[in-house]
Coordinates of C-alpha atoms in Angstrom, one line a residue:
M687 CA 168.9 140.8 98.9
H688 CA 166.8 142.2 96.1
R689 CA 168.4 139.7 93.4
I690 CA 167.1 136.9 96.1
L691 CA 163.3 138.6 96.0
A692 CA 163.5 139.2 92.6
R693 CA 164.1 135.4 92.0
L694 CA 161.8 134.1 94.5
H695 CA 159.2 136.6 92.7
M696 CA 160.1 135.1 89.5
T697 CA 159.8 131.4 90.8
R698 CA 156.1 132.2 92.4
W699 CA 154.8 133.3 89.1
R700 CA 156.6 130.4 87.3
F701 CA 154.8 127.8 89.3
A702 CA 151.5 130.0 89.4
P703 CA 150.3 128.3 86.2
A704 CA 150.5 125.0 87.1
L705 CA 149.5 125.6 90.5
A706 CA 146.2 127.2 88.9
A707 CA 145.7 124.0 86.8
L708 CA 146.3 121.7 89.7
L709 CA 143.4 123.6 91.6
A710 CA 141.1 123.4 88.7
C711 CA 141.4 119.6 88.6
G712 CA 140.5 119.6 91.8
A713 CA 137.4 121.8 91.7
A714 CA 136.1 119.8 88.2
P715 CA 133.5 117.3 88.3
A716 CA 134.2 113.6 88.5
N717 CA 135.1 112.1 85.5
A718 CA 132.8 109.8 83.6
K719 CA 134.9 106.8 84.6
D720 CA 134.0 107.6 88.2
F721 CA 130.0 107.5 87.3
P722 CA 128.2 107.3 89.3
T723 CA 129.3 109.7 92.4
R724 CA 125.5 110.4 93.8
P725 CA 122.0 109.1 93.1
V726 CA 120.4 108.3 89.5
T727 CA 116.9 108.7 88.6
I728 CA 115.2 106.4 86.5
S729 CA 111.9 108.3 84.8
I730 CA 109.1 105.9 83.5
G731 CA 106.4 107.0 81.6
Y732 CA 103.8 104.9 83.3
S733 CA 101.9 104.5 86.9
A734 CA 103.4 102.7 89.9
G735 CA 102.4 99.3 90.1
G736 CA 102.0 98.9 86.4
T737 CA 104.2 96.4 83.9
V738 CA 106.9 98.9 83.4
D739 CA 106.9 100.3 87.2
I740 CA 107.4 96.5 88.3
A741 CA 110.4 95.9 85.9
A742 CA 112.2 99.3 86.7
R743 CA 112.1 98.8 90.3
I744 CA 113.3 95.1 90.4
I745 CA 116.3 96.7 87.8
A746 CA 116.7 99.9 90.0
D747 CA 117.4 97.8 93.1
D748 CA 119.9 95.6 92.0
L749 CA 121.8 98.6 89.9
T750 CA 121.7 100.3 93.7
K751 CA 123.5 97.6 95.1
R752 CA 125.8 96.9 92.3
L753 CA 127.2 100.6 91.5
G754 CA 126.8 101.7 95.2
Q755 CA 124.7 104.7 94.4
R756 CA 120.7 104.8 94.7
F757 CA 118.6 104.2 91.7
L758 CA 115.3 106.0 92.2
V759 CA 112.4 105.4 89.9
D760 CA 110.5 108.6 89.1
N761 CA 106.9 107.9 87.6
R762 CA 105.8 110.5 85.0
P763 CA 102.8 109.1 83.3
G764 CA 100.9 110.8 80.7
A765 CA 100.6 111.1 76.6
S766 CA 101.3 107.4 76.3
G767 CA 104.6 107.8 78.0
M768 CA 105.7 111.1 76.1
V769 CA 105.9 113.1 79.0
S770 CA 108.7 110.8 80.7
A771 CA 110.5 110.3 77.2
D772 CA 110.3 114.2 76.7
Y773 CA 111.8 114.7 80.2
V774 CA 114.7 112.3 79.6
A775 CA 115.5 113.8 76.0
R776 CA 115.6 117.2 77.8
A777 CA 117.7 116.4 80.7
K778 CA 121.5 116.9 81.2
P779 CA 123.5 114.3 79.6
D780 CA 125.4 113.3 82.5
G781 CA 124.1 109.6 83.0
Y782 CA 122.1 110.9 86.0
T783 CA 118.5 110.8 84.5
L784 CA 117.7 107.8 82.6
G785 CA 114.4 106.5 81.0
M786 CA 112.7 102.9 81.1
I787 CA 111.0 102.7 77.8
T788 CA 108.9 100.3 76.0
T789 CA 108.4 99.5 72.4
S790 CA 105.4 102.6 71.9
Q791 CA 107.2 105.9 72.8
L792 CA 110.1 105.4 69.8
G793 CA 108.4 102.8 67.8
T794 CA 104.7 103.8 67.3
N795 CA 104.3 107.1 69.1
P796 CA 105.9 108.9 66.4
H797 CA 103.6 107.8 63.9
L798 CA 100.5 108.4 65.9
Y799 CA 101.3 111.9 67.2
S800 CA 102.6 114.8 64.7
K801 CA 103.4 117.1 67.4
I802 CA 105.8 114.7 69.2
A803 CA 108.5 116.4 71.0
Y804 CA 111.4 114.1 70.7
K805 CA 113.1 111.7 68.3
A806 CA 115.2 108.7 68.4
A807 CA 118.3 110.8 67.9
D808 CA 117.7 112.3 71.0
F809 CA 118.6 109.5 73.4
S810 CA 121.6 107.1 74.0
P811 CA 120.6 103.5 74.3
I812 CA 121.9 101.4 77.4
G813 CA 120.3 98.3 76.6
I814 CA 116.7 96.7 76.6
A815 CA 116.3 94.5 79.8
V816 CA 113.2 92.2 79.2
K817 CA 110.7 91.2 77.0
A818 CA 106.9 91.1 78.1
P819 CA 105.3 88.3 75.7
I820 CA 101.7 88.7 74.6
A821 CA 99.2 86.3 73.6
L822 CA 95.9 86.0 71.8
A823 CA 93.1 85.2 74.3
V824 CA 89.5 84.2 73.9
A825 CA 86.1 84.1 76.0
N826 CA 85.1 80.8 76.6
A827 CA 82.1 81.4 74.5
V828 CA 84.4 81.3 71.4
P829 CA 84.5 77.4 70.9
A830 CA 87.9 77.6 69.2
K831 CA 90.9 75.8 71.2
T832 CA 93.6 76.3 68.7
I833 CA 95.0 79.3 66.3
A834 CA 93.3 77.4 63.2
E835 CA 90.1 76.9 64.9
F836 CA 90.5 80.6 65.8
Q837 CA 90.8 81.3 62.1
S838 CA 88.1 79.2 60.9
Y839 CA 85.6 80.7 63.6
A840 CA 86.4 84.1 63.0
R841 CA 86.0 83.8 59.1
Q842 CA 82.6 82.8 59.7
H843 CA 81.3 84.8 62.5
G844 CA 83.9 88.0 62.7
A845 CA 81.4 90.3 61.6
T846 CA 79.8 89.9 65.2
M847 CA 83.1 89.6 67.1
T848 CA 84.5 92.3 69.1
Y849 CA 88.2 92.4 70.2
G850 CA 89.2 94.7 72.8
S851 CA 92.5 96.5 73.1
F852 CA 94.0 99.5 75.5
G853 CA 93.4 102.2 73.1
L854 CA 93.7 103.6 69.7
G855 CA 97.1 103.2 68.4
T856 CA 98.3 101.1 71.2
N857 CA 100.6 97.6 71.0
A858 CA 97.5 95.3 71.7
Q859 CA 95.3 97.2 68.7
L860 CA 98.4 96.9 66.3
V861 CA 99.2 93.6 66.7
T862 CA 95.7 92.6 66.5
E863 CA 95.1 94.4 63.3
V864 CA 98.4 92.6 61.8
M865 CA 97.1 89.2 63.2
S866 CA 93.6 89.7 61.3
D867 CA 95.4 90.4 58.1
S868 CA 97.5 87.4 58.3
L869 CA 94.5 85.1 59.4
G870 CA 92.3 87.0 56.7
I871 CA 89.6 87.9 59.3
K872 CA 87.8 91.0 60.5
M873 CA 86.8 92.0 63.9
Q874 CA 85.4 94.8 65.5
H875 CA 87.5 96.9 67.7
A876 CA 86.1 98.1 71.2
P877 CA 89.1 100.5 72.9
Y878 CA 89.4 100.3 76.5
V879 CA 90.7 103.1 79.0
Q880 CA 92.1 100.3 81.2
G881 CA 93.5 96.9 80.7
A882 CA 91.5 95.3 83.7
M883 CA 88.4 96.7 82.3
A884 CA 89.0 94.9 79.0
R885 CA 90.2 91.7 80.7
T886 CA 86.8 91.7 82.6
D887 CA 84.9 92.1 79.7
L888 CA 86.6 89.2 77.7
A889 CA 85.9 87.1 81.1
S890 CA 82.5 88.0 80.9
G891 CA 82.0 87.4 77.1
T892 CA 81.0 90.9 76.2
I893 CA 84.3 91.1 73.9
Q894 CA 85.8 87.6 72.3
A895 CA 89.1 88.4 71.8
L896 CA 92.2 90.1 73.5
V897 CA 95.7 90.4 72.9
D898 CA 97.4 91.1 76.2
S899 CA 100.4 90.2 78.1
V900 CA 101.1 86.9 79.0
A901 CA 101.8 87.7 82.8
T902 CA 98.1 89.5 82.9
L903 CA 96.4 86.5 80.9
T904 CA 98.1 83.7 82.7
P905 CA 95.7 83.6 86.1
L906 CA 92.7 84.0 84.2
H907 CA 93.7 81.4 81.7
N908 CA 94.9 79.1 84.6
G909 CA 91.6 79.8 86.6
G910 CA 89.4 78.7 83.8
Q911 CA 87.6 82.2 83.4
I912 CA 89.5 83.0 79.6
R913 CA 91.4 80.7 77.5
V914 CA 94.8 81.7 75.9
I915 CA 95.4 80.0 72.5
G916 CA 98.4 81.8 70.7
N917 CA 101.6 83.3 72.0
F918 CA 103.0 86.1 69.6
D919 CA 106.5 85.4 71.0
E920 CA 109.3 83.3 69.2
T921 CA 109.0 80.8 71.7
R922 CA 106.7 79.4 74.1
S923 CA 106.5 80.8 77.6
A924 CA 107.3 79.2 80.8
T925 CA 104.3 80.1 82.4
L926 CA 102.0 78.7 79.6
P927 CA 104.0 75.9 78.1
D928 CA 100.7 74.4 76.6
V929 CA 99.8 77.4 74.5
P930 CA 101.7 77.3 71.0
T931 CA 103.3 80.3 69.2
F932 CA 101.9 81.7 66.0
K933 CA 105.4 80.9 64.5
E934 CA 104.8 77.2 65.4
A935 CA 101.0 77.3 63.8
G936 CA 102.7 78.2 60.3
F937 CA 102.4 82.2 60.4
P938 CA 106.3 83.0 61.0
D939 CA 105.7 86.7 60.2
L940 CA 103.4 87.1 63.3
V941 CA 106.2 87.6 65.8
A942 CA 105.6 90.4 68.5
Y943 CA 106.4 91.4 71.9
T944 CA 106.6 94.5 74.4
W945 CA 110.1 95.0 74.9
I946 CA 111.5 97.3 77.8
G947 CA 114.8 98.9 77.8
L948 CA 117.3 101.8 79.6
L949 CA 118.3 104.8 78.0
A950 CA 120.0 107.9 78.6
P951 CA 120.0 111.7 77.0
A952 CA 121.9 111.8 73.8
G953 CA 125.6 113.2 74.4
V954 CA 126.0 110.9 77.7
P955 CA 130.0 110.1 77.9
E956 CA 130.8 106.7 76.2
A957 CA 132.4 105.6 79.6
T958 CA 129.0 106.3 81.1
V959 CA 126.9 104.3 78.7
E960 CA 129.4 101.3 79.2
T961 CA 129.2 101.4 82.9
L962 CA 125.3 101.5 82.8
S963 CA 125.3 98.6 80.0
S964 CA 127.7 96.4 82.0
A965 CA 125.8 97.0 85.2
L966 CA 122.6 96.2 83.6
K967 CA 124.3 93.0 82.2
A968 CA 125.3 92.0 85.5
S969 CA 122.1 92.6 87.0
L970 CA 119.9 91.0 84.6
A971 CA 122.4 87.8 85.1
E972 CA 122.2 87.5 88.5
P973 CA 119.9 84.6 89.7
A974 CA 117.9 86.8 92.3
V975 CA 117.0 89.3 90.0
K976 CA 116.4 87.0 87.0
K977 CA 113.9 85.0 89.1
R978 CA 111.9 88.2 90.6
L979 CA 111.6 89.3 86.9
E980 CA 110.5 85.9 85.6
D981 CA 108.0 85.4 88.4
A982 CA 106.6 88.5 87.7
G983 CA 106.2 87.4 83.8
F984 CA 109.1 88.7 82.1
V985 CA 111.3 87.0 79.7
V986 CA 114.9 88.5 80.4
T987 CA 116.5 89.5 77.3
W988 CA 119.7 91.8 77.6
S989 CA 120.9 93.5 74.9
S990 CA 123.8 95.9 74.2
P991 CA 123.2 99.6 73.4
A992 CA 123.7 99.0 69.5
A993 CA 121.6 95.9 69.5
M994 CA 118.7 98.1 71.3
A995 CA 119.1 100.8 68.7
A996 CA 118.6 98.5 66.0
E997 CA 115.4 97.5 67.7
I998 CA 114.1 100.8 68.0
T999 CA 114.6 101.4 64.1
R1000 CA 113.1 98.0 63.3
D1001 CA 110.0 98.8 65.5
F1002 CA 109.5 102.3 63.7
N1003 CA 109.7 100.8 60.3
R1004 CA 107.7 97.9 61.3
W1005 CA 104.4 99.8 62.8
G1006 CA 104.6 102.9 60.6
P1007 CA 103.0 101.6 57.8
V1008 CA 100.2 99.8 59.9
V1009 CA 99.4 103.0 61.5
K1010 CA 98.9 104.6 58.5
R1011 CA 96.8 101.8 56.8
L1012 CA 94.4 102.2 59.6
G1013 CA 94.4 106.1 59.4
I1014 CA 95.0 106.6 63.3
K1015 CA 96.0 109.9 64.5
L1016 CA 96.0 110.9 68.1
D1017 CA 96.6 114.4 68.0

């Protein structure tokens, strides 16, 4: 009897480690391949109703249906999008906190702010989703109807011409300055706090030129309040098919746009990045989603995580010298 009890005792301890391991596996978090198992937050650095917010909500709606968990948009505006970007960079790298960013947060802000709290290496790119094409518009009082005519007019009247932007160091200012260098012109800069104010002043003739998104300029152009004369994208816009690109007009280096993409904190499992990247690609290919984005003025442009990383590097290298030449420091 004692031998039997001893044998049972030994058997119990022989299987104890295996039992413990089995219980531990059952208690462990879900594997990255099971992602997502709970709601996911997409943080954006801009206010509700803005360009990035619109794109984020359209995409979040489809990701919710596609992956079976809610994708929630979290607006964290402030400091040119840096509040949101820093929040994402510091989040737990499990894929449940993502960021929807633009060109500025990693392309221009690092050159404008010496005390920026994050860097590109703090993120895992998931993919660019859309482009927001930008264009040059002029007040109706400016007689130019083509890029060549604008160049000629500005060379003669540039000292009395004012262009608007949405603040020092914004994409609108930097693109305008690069354009001015290429065209050999010089205009005065008038920074605005809000884009709506700049567009109002362009329509009234208070300023003579403005670089802004095609989506926001199109209604004013179609309504005859302003005139859009040049598109900075590589191809013409579907909403403004009669407006040529700068590339067509003989300025092949004047290609610029704002992109919007999805990323996660650095260190997110590769399987999670792959799940999100594949789902984003599928969402953008969905006809209903594509139409909603295009109707909002975007150009659907999916890219892989590697291509997004390369785009971030290109923007960083492109805009650094421009910011340095202009001598802009915002802190």
